[in-house]
Amino acid sequence: MSTATAHPNIALIKYWGKLDESLIIPSTSSIAVTLAAYESRTTVTLSENSKNDIAFINGEPLLGAGLARISRVLDRVRELAESTVKARVVSENTVPTAAGLASSASGFAALAVAAAAAYGLNASAVELSRIARLGSGSASRSIYGDFSIWHHGETDETSFAEPLIWQGEELAVVVAVVSAAAKAVSSRSGMQSSVETSPFYRSWVETNNQLVLEALQAINDGNLEALGELTEKSTMMMHAVMLTTNPSIRYLTGQSLEIFDSVRELRESGVGCWATADAGPNVKILTRRKDSAAVAAHLSSRFSEVQILESQLGGAARLVEHQP
Ligand code: PMV
């Protein structure tokens, strides 16, 4: 029995769309930071006499496609560990599930670490990131704390995440939870329709790969102003691709956009802060740790009905309990 924890990550330079649906090879590389405020905790227990894997998330049994994704990750671990034994997976999330707050990223990263330990597989961080990727692409990045890059690669071996070293001041992320409800269109099916139907898709891939290179430079220089601008650019380009998908996908609400405006207003008054959002209406604001209380206070005063939460950057996924 093995238990692991992992934190969600928020992409600064986004991933949206795959080259290979089954292996989850993305069309572009992406860069993210991990959030300490939320966590998934996953326990994997081998069940010698069971014919199937079983899984529970927050006490609810998982069936159908959700269970199949978990088995996909377990199958890869079993293949590497040369085992045929099924498993029981119990996962608890403090991340609102499927609300664009990266619950699948933390969940599958914790699953990869716990499953590798339970099956006695001695896997490196890069190998764990490839295993986590099979459950959810963004989970490849949650293996690491702080900053990471997911290299798009072209094959299972070359598509993995690695840590990056931020050379600047300590950072924080302020989260504005506009809605914790599950999204209507999953990121998996949304990105597939964008690849197939958005007339902007090809230019998204070209531009976003360029933004990755510029962001690597900004991270290496510890230049938050440059990184913040690149983050907002990648965010708006991804949402433009979503909007121009047929049928159109719209994750941002009017209130999300008002929060983006309010962040710009605060930035123009001299506080370094930049907003981003993923496949949901919630907005995450990248800022210096010393400014995060001011950003949270600014947003709380304008959006009294929105839950505002300050988070430090999170640590890596880790094994917290192991009984061979
Ligand atoms: O890996 P998924 O299916 O959770 O997709 C993540 C997609 C975005 O969150 C919108 C962007 C990203 O890079 O995390």
CSV table of C-alpha atoms and ligand atoms in Angstrom, one decimal:
chain,number,residue,atom,x,y,z
A,1,MET,CA,0.0,0.0,0.0
A,2,SER,CA,1.5,3.4,-1.0
A,3,THR,CA,0.2,6.9,-0.6
A,4,ALA,CA,1.5,10.0,-2.5
A,5,THR,CA,0.5,13.6,-2.6
A,6,ALA,CA,0.8,16.1,-5.5
A,7,HIS,CA,-0.3,19.7,-6.1
A,8,PRO,CA,-2.0,21.1,-9.2
A,9,ASN,CA,-0.1,23.3,-11.6
A,10,ILE,CA,-1.2,26.3,-13.5
A,11,ALA,CA,0.2,26.7,-17.0
A,12,LEU,CA,1.8,30.1,-17.8
A,13,ILE,CA,2.5,29.0,-21.4
A,14,LYS,CA,-0.4,26.8,-22.3
A,15,TYR,CA,-1.0,23.3,-23.7
A,16,TRP,CA,-4.1,23.0,-25.9
A,17,GLY,CA,-4.3,20.2,-28.5
A,18,LYS,CA,-2.5,16.9,-29.2
A,19,LEU,CA,-0.5,15.4,-32.0
A,20,ASP,CA,-1.4,11.9,-30.6
A,21,GLU,CA,-4.6,11.4,-28.8
A,22,SER,CA,-3.8,8.0,-27.4
A,23,LEU,CA,-0.3,8.7,-26.1
A,24,ILE,CA,-1.1,12.3,-25.2
A,25,ILE,CA,1.6,13.9,-27.2
A,26,PRO,CA,0.9,17.7,-27.3
A,27,SER,CA,1.3,20.0,-30.3
A,28,THR,CA,3.2,22.5,-28.2
A,29,SER,CA,5.5,22.5,-25.2
A,30,SER,CA,4.2,24.3,-22.1
A,31,ILE,CA,5.5,25.9,-18.9
A,32,ALA,CA,3.7,25.8,-15.5
A,33,VAL,CA,4.0,26.6,-11.8
A,34,THR,CA,2.8,24.3,-9.0
A,35,LEU,CA,0.3,25.6,-6.4
A,36,ALA,CA,0.7,24.8,-2.7
A,37,ALA,CA,-2.9,25.7,-1.8
A,38,TYR,CA,-4.5,22.6,-3.2
A,39,GLU,CA,-3.5,19.0,-3.0
A,40,SER,CA,-4.5,15.5,-4.1
A,41,ARG,CA,-3.7,12.5,-1.9
A,42,THR,CA,-3.9,9.1,-3.6
A,43,THR,CA,-3.4,5.6,-2.1
A,44,VAL,CA,-2.8,2.5,-4.3
A,45,THR,CA,-3.3,-0.9,-2.7
A,46,LEU,CA,-2.6,-4.1,-4.7
A,47,SER,CA,-5.5,-6.5,-4.8
A,48,GLU,CA,-4.2,-10.0,-5.6
A,49,ASN,CA,-7.7,-11.5,-5.9
A,50,SER,CA,-9.4,-8.7,-7.9
A,51,LYS,CA,-10.3,-9.1,-11.6
A,52,ASN,CA,-10.5,-5.3,-12.2
A,53,ASP,CA,-9.0,-2.1,-10.9
A,54,ILE,CA,-11.4,-0.1,-8.7
A,55,ALA,CA,-11.1,3.6,-7.9
A,56,PHE,CA,-12.8,6.1,-5.6
A,57,ILE,CA,-12.4,9.9,-5.8
A,58,ASN,CA,-13.6,11.8,-2.7
A,59,GLY,CA,-15.5,8.7,-1.7
A,60,GLU,CA,-17.4,8.3,-5.0
A,61,PRO,CA,-16.7,5.1,-7.1
A,62,LEU,CA,-15.3,5.9,-10.5
A,63,LEU,CA,-16.7,4.1,-13.5
A,64,GLY,CA,-16.5,4.2,-17.3
A,65,ALA,CA,-14.1,6.6,-19.0
A,66,GLY,CA,-12.8,8.0,-15.7
A,67,LEU,CA,-11.8,4.5,-14.4
A,68,ALA,CA,-10.3,3.7,-17.8
A,69,ARG,CA,-7.9,6.6,-17.5
A,70,ILE,CA,-6.8,5.4,-14.1
A,71,SER,CA,-6.3,1.9,-15.5
A,72,ARG,CA,-4.3,3.3,-18.4
A,73,VAL,CA,-1.7,4.7,-15.9
A,74,LEU,CA,-1.8,1.5,-13.8
A,75,ASP,CA,-1.3,-0.6,-17.0
A,76,ARG,CA,1.9,1.3,-17.9
A,77,VAL,CA,3.2,0.8,-14.3
A,78,ARG,CA,2.3,-2.9,-14.5
A,79,GLU,CA,4.0,-3.3,-17.8
A,80,LEU,CA,7.2,-1.8,-16.5
A,81,ALA,CA,7.0,-3.7,-13.2
A,82,GLU,CA,6.1,-6.9,-15.0
A,83,SER,CA,3.0,-7.4,-12.9
A,84,THR,CA,-0.6,-8.4,-13.7
A,85,VAL,CA,-2.1,-7.7,-10.3
A,86,LYS,CA,-5.0,-5.2,-10.2
A,87,ALA,CA,-5.2,-2.3,-7.8
A,88,ARG,CA,-7.6,-0.3,-5.6
A,89,VAL,CA,-7.1,3.4,-5.9
A,90,VAL,CA,-8.5,5.9,-3.3
A,91,SER,CA,-8.0,9.6,-4.0
A,92,GLU,CA,-8.9,12.6,-2.0
A,93,ASN,CA,-8.8,16.1,-3.7
A,94,THR,CA,-8.9,19.5,-2.0
A,95,VAL,CA,-9.0,20.9,-5.6
A,96,PRO,CA,-12.6,21.5,-6.9
A,97,THR,CA,-12.9,18.6,-9.5
A,98,ALA,CA,-13.0,19.5,-13.2
A,99,ALA,CA,-13.4,23.3,-12.7
A,100,GLY,CA,-10.3,24.4,-14.6
A,101,LEU,CA,-8.2,24.2,-11.4
A,102,ALA,CA,-6.1,21.3,-12.5
A,103,SER,CA,-7.6,18.5,-10.3
A,104,SER,CA,-6.6,15.9,-12.9
A,105,ALA,CA,-3.0,17.2,-12.9
A,106,SER,CA,-2.5,16.7,-9.2
A,107,GLY,CA,-4.6,13.5,-9.1
A,108,PHE,CA,-2.7,11.7,-11.9
A,109,ALA,CA,0.7,12.9,-10.6
A,110,ALA,CA,-0.1,11.5,-7.2
A,111,LEU,CA,-1.4,8.3,-8.8
A,112,ALA,CA,1.9,7.8,-10.8
A,113,VAL,CA,4.0,8.2,-7.7
A,114,ALA,CA,1.9,6.0,-5.5
A,115,ALA,CA,1.4,3.3,-8.2
A,116,ALA,CA,5.1,3.1,-9.0
A,117,ALA,CA,5.9,2.6,-5.3
A,118,ALA,CA,3.1,0.0,-4.8
A,119,TYR,CA,4.3,-2.1,-7.7
A,120,GLY,CA,8.0,-1.8,-6.6
A,121,LEU,CA,9.0,0.2,-9.7
A,122,ASN,CA,12.1,2.4,-9.2
A,123,ALA,CA,11.2,5.2,-11.6
A,124,SER,CA,13.0,8.5,-12.2
A,125,ALA,CA,11.1,11.8,-12.1
A,126,VAL,CA,11.2,12.0,-15.9
A,127,GLU,CA,9.8,8.4,-16.1
A,128,LEU,CA,7.1,9.3,-13.5
A,129,SER,CA,6.2,12.4,-15.6
A,130,ARG,CA,5.8,10.2,-18.7
A,131,ILE,CA,3.6,7.8,-16.7
A,132,ALA,CA,1.4,10.7,-15.3
A,133,ARG,CA,1.1,12.1,-18.8
A,134,LEU,CA,-0.9,9.0,-19.9
A,135,GLY,CA,-3.7,10.0,-17.4
A,136,SER,CA,-3.8,13.7,-18.2
A,137,GLY,CA,-1.2,15.7,-20.1
A,138,SER,CA,-0.9,18.5,-17.6
A,139,ALA,CA,-0.1,15.9,-14.9
A,140,SER,CA,3.3,15.4,-16.4
A,141,ARG,CA,4.2,18.8,-14.9
A,142,SER,CA,2.8,18.2,-11.4
A,143,ILE,CA,5.6,15.7,-10.7
A,144,TYR,CA,7.7,18.8,-10.0
A,145,GLY,CA,7.5,21.7,-7.6
A,146,ASP,CA,7.8,25.3,-8.5
A,147,PHE,CA,8.5,25.7,-12.3
A,148,SER,CA,8.4,23.0,-14.9
A,149,ILE,CA,8.4,22.6,-18.7
A,150,TRP,CA,6.7,19.8,-20.6
A,151,HIS,CA,8.7,19.2,-23.8
A,152,HIS,CA,6.1,18.3,-26.4
A,153,GLY,CA,8.4,15.6,-28.0
A,154,GLU,CA,7.1,13.3,-30.7
A,155,THR,CA,7.1,9.9,-29.0
A,156,ASP,CA,6.3,8.5,-25.6
A,157,GLU,CA,10.0,8.6,-24.7
A,158,THR,CA,10.5,12.2,-25.8
A,159,SER,CA,7.3,13.8,-24.3
A,160,PHE,CA,8.1,14.5,-20.6
A,161,ALA,CA,8.4,17.4,-18.1
A,162,GLU,CA,11.5,18.7,-16.4
A,163,PRO,CA,12.0,21.2,-13.6
A,164,LEU,CA,13.1,24.8,-14.4
A,165,ILE,CA,14.9,27.1,-12.0
A,166,TRP,CA,13.3,30.5,-11.5
A,167,GLN,CA,16.0,33.1,-10.9
A,168,GLY,CA,13.9,35.9,-9.6
A,169,GLU,CA,12.1,37.0,-6.4
A,170,GLU,CA,9.8,34.6,-4.5
A,171,LEU,CA,6.4,34.3,-6.3
A,172,ALA,CA,2.8,33.5,-5.4
A,173,VAL,CA,-0.5,32.9,-7.2
A,174,VAL,CA,-3.8,34.5,-6.1
A,175,VAL,CA,-6.8,32.3,-7.2
A,176,ALA,CA,-10.2,33.9,-7.9
A,177,VAL,CA,-12.7,31.1,-7.7
A,178,VAL,CA,-15.5,32.4,-9.9
A,179,SER,CA,-17.2,29.0,-9.9
A,180,ALA,CA,-16.2,25.6,-8.5
A,181,ALA,CA,-18.8,23.8,-10.6
A,182,ALA,CA,-17.5,21.1,-13.1
A,183,LYS,CA,-17.1,22.5,-16.7
A,184,ALA,CA,-19.5,21.6,-19.4
A,185,VAL,CA,-16.8,20.7,-22.0
A,186,SER,CA,-13.9,18.6,-20.8
A,187,SER,CA,-10.4,19.9,-21.8
A,188,ARG,CA,-9.9,16.5,-23.5
A,189,SER,CA,-12.8,16.9,-25.9
A,190,GLY,CA,-12.5,20.7,-26.2
A,191,MET,CA,-9.0,20.6,-27.4
A,192,GLN,CA,-9.7,17.8,-29.8
A,193,SER,CA,-12.4,19.9,-31.5
A,194,SER,CA,-10.1,23.0,-31.5
A,195,VAL,CA,-7.4,20.9,-33.4
A,196,GLU,CA,-10.1,19.8,-35.9
A,197,THR,CA,-12.0,23.0,-36.4
A,198,SER,CA,-10.4,26.3,-35.3
A,199,PRO,CA,-9.0,28.2,-38.3
A,200,PHE,CA,-6.5,29.7,-35.8
A,201,TYR,CA,-5.1,26.4,-34.7
A,202,ARG,CA,-2.0,26.3,-36.9
A,203,SER,CA,-0.9,29.8,-35.9
A,204,TRP,CA,-1.5,29.0,-32.2
A,205,VAL,CA,1.0,26.1,-32.4
A,206,GLU,CA,3.6,28.3,-34.1
A,207,THR,CA,3.2,31.3,-31.8
A,208,ASN,CA,2.9,29.3,-28.6
A,209,ASN,CA,6.2,27.4,-29.3
A,210,GLN,CA,7.8,30.8,-29.8
A,211,LEU,CA,6.3,32.0,-26.4
A,212,VAL,CA,7.9,28.9,-24.7
A,213,LEU,CA,11.4,30.0,-25.9
A,214,GLU,CA,10.8,33.6,-24.7
A,215,ALA,CA,9.4,32.4,-21.3
A,216,LEU,CA,12.5,30.2,-20.8
A,217,GLN,CA,14.7,33.3,-21.3
A,218,ALA,CA,12.5,35.3,-18.8
A,219,ILE,CA,12.7,32.5,-16.2
A,220,ASN,CA,16.4,32.3,-16.6
A,221,ASP,CA,16.6,36.1,-16.2
A,222,GLY,CA,14.2,36.1,-13.2
A,223,ASN,CA,12.2,38.7,-15.2
A,224,LEU,CA,8.7,38.7,-13.9
A,225,GLU,CA,7.5,41.5,-16.1
A,226,ALA,CA,8.4,39.6,-19.2
A,227,LEU,CA,7.1,36.3,-17.9
A,228,GLY,CA,3.8,37.9,-16.9
A,229,GLU,CA,3.3,39.5,-20.3
A,230,LEU,CA,4.0,36.1,-22.0
A,231,THR,CA,1.6,34.4,-19.7
A,232,GLU,CA,-1.3,36.8,-20.6
A,233,LYS,CA,-0.4,36.4,-24.3
A,234,SER,CA,-0.5,32.6,-24.2
A,235,THR,CA,-3.7,32.7,-22.2
A,236,MET,CA,-5.5,35.0,-24.6
A,237,MET,CA,-4.3,33.1,-27.7
A,238,MET,CA,-5.6,29.8,-26.2
A,239,HIS,CA,-9.0,31.3,-25.4
A,240,ALA,CA,-9.1,32.8,-28.9
A,241,VAL,CA,-8.6,29.3,-30.3
A,242,MET,CA,-11.3,28.0,-28.0
A,243,LEU,CA,-13.7,30.7,-29.1
A,244,THR,CA,-13.0,30.0,-32.8
A,245,THR,CA,-13.6,26.3,-32.4
A,246,ASN,CA,-16.8,25.0,-34.1
A,247,PRO,CA,-19.1,24.8,-32.1
A,248,SER,CA,-17.5,27.6,-30.1
A,249,ILE,CA,-16.1,26.8,-26.6
A,250,ARG,CA,-16.3,29.6,-24.0
A,251,TYR,CA,-14.9,28.9,-20.6
A,252,LEU,CA,-14.5,32.5,-19.5
A,253,THR,CA,-17.5,34.3,-18.1
A,254,GLY,CA,-18.2,38.0,-18.0
A,255,GLN,CA,-17.0,38.0,-14.4
A,256,SER,CA,-13.7,36.3,-15.4
A,257,LEU,CA,-13.1,39.1,-17.9
A,258,GLU,CA,-13.9,41.7,-15.3
A,259,ILE,CA,-11.2,40.2,-13.1
A,260,PHE,CA,-8.7,40.3,-15.9
A,261,ASP,CA,-9.6,44.1,-16.3
A,262,SER,CA,-9.2,44.6,-12.6
A,263,VAL,CA,-5.8,42.9,-12.6
A,264,ARG,CA,-4.6,45.2,-15.4
A,265,GLU,CA,-5.9,48.2,-13.5
A,266,LEU,CA,-3.9,47.2,-10.4
A,267,ARG,CA,-0.8,46.6,-12.6
A,268,GLU,CA,-1.1,50.0,-14.1
A,269,SER,CA,-1.1,51.4,-10.6
A,270,GLY,CA,2.3,49.8,-10.0
A,271,VAL,CA,1.7,46.3,-8.5
A,272,GLY,CA,3.3,43.6,-10.7
A,273,CYS,CA,0.4,41.1,-11.4
A,274,TRP,CA,-0.7,39.1,-14.4
A,275,ALA,CA,-3.8,37.0,-14.9
A,276,THR,CA,-4.4,33.6,-16.5
A,277,ALA,CA,-7.2,31.1,-16.8
A,278,ASP,CA,-7.5,27.5,-18.1
A,279,ALA,CA,-10.5,25.4,-19.2
A,280,GLY,CA,-12.8,27.1,-16.7
A,281,PRO,CA,-13.9,30.5,-15.5
A,282,ASN,CA,-11.5,30.7,-12.6
A,283,VAL,CA,-8.7,33.3,-12.8
A,284,LYS,CA,-5.2,32.8,-11.4
A,285,ILE,CA,-3.0,35.8,-10.8
A,286,LEU,CA,0.8,35.5,-10.9
A,287,THR,CA,2.6,38.0,-8.6
A,288,ARG,CA,5.5,38.5,-6.2
A,289,ARG,CA,4.9,36.9,-2.8
A,290,LYS,CA,5.4,40.3,-1.1
A,291,ASP,CA,2.5,41.7,-3.3
A,292,SER,CA,0.0,38.8,-3.0
A,293,ALA,CA,-1.9,40.2,0.0
A,294,ALA,CA,-2.4,43.5,-1.9
A,295,VAL,CA,-3.6,41.6,-5.0
A,296,ALA,CA,-6.0,39.5,-2.9
A,297,ALA,CA,-7.3,42.6,-1.0
A,298,HIS,CA,-7.8,44.5,-4.3
A,299,LEU,CA,-9.9,41.6,-5.8
A,300,SER,CA,-11.8,40.9,-2.6
A,301,SER,CA,-12.9,44.6,-2.4
A,302,ARG,CA,-14.3,44.5,-6.0
A,303,PHE,CA,-15.6,41.0,-6.2
A,304,SER,CA,-17.1,40.3,-2.7
A,305,GLU,CA,-19.0,37.2,-3.9
A,306,VAL,CA,-15.9,35.6,-5.4
A,307,GLN,CA,-13.7,33.4,-3.2
A,308,ILE,CA,-10.1,34.7,-3.3
A,309,LEU,CA,-7.3,32.5,-2.1
A,310,GLU,CA,-3.5,33.2,-1.9
A,311,SER,CA,-1.2,30.4,-2.7
A,312,GLN,CA,2.6,29.9,-2.5
A,313,LEU,CA,4.2,27.8,-5.2
A,314,GLY,CA,3.9,24.1,-4.3
A,315,GLY,CA,6.5,21.3,-3.9
A,316,ALA,CA,7.0,18.2,-5.9
A,317,ALA,CA,4.7,15.1,-5.9
A,318,ARG,CA,6.0,12.8,-3.1
A,319,LEU,CA,5.5,9.5,-1.5
A,320,VAL,CA,4.1,10.0,2.1
A,321,GLU,CA,3.5,6.4,3.2
A,322,HIS,CA,4.7,3.0,1.9
A,323,GLN,CA,4.0,-0.4,3.3
A,324,PRO,CA,5.5,-3.1,1.1
B,1,PMV,O1,-4.1,17.8,-19.3
B,1,PMV,P1,-5.5,18.4,-19.3
B,1,PMV,O2,-6.5,17.6,-20.0
B,1,PMV,O3,-5.9,18.7,-17.9
B,1,PMV,O4,-5.5,19.8,-20.1
B,1,PMV,C1,-5.0,21.0,-19.6
B,1,PMV,C2,-5.3,22.1,-20.5
B,1,PMV,C3,-5.2,23.5,-19.9
B,1,PMV,O5,-5.3,23.5,-18.5
B,1,PMV,C4,-6.3,24.4,-20.4
B,1,PMV,C5,-3.8,24.2,-20.2
B,1,PMV,C6,-2.6,23.6,-19.5
B,1,PMV,O6,-1.5,23.7,-20.1
B,1,PMV,O7,-2.7,23.1,-18.4
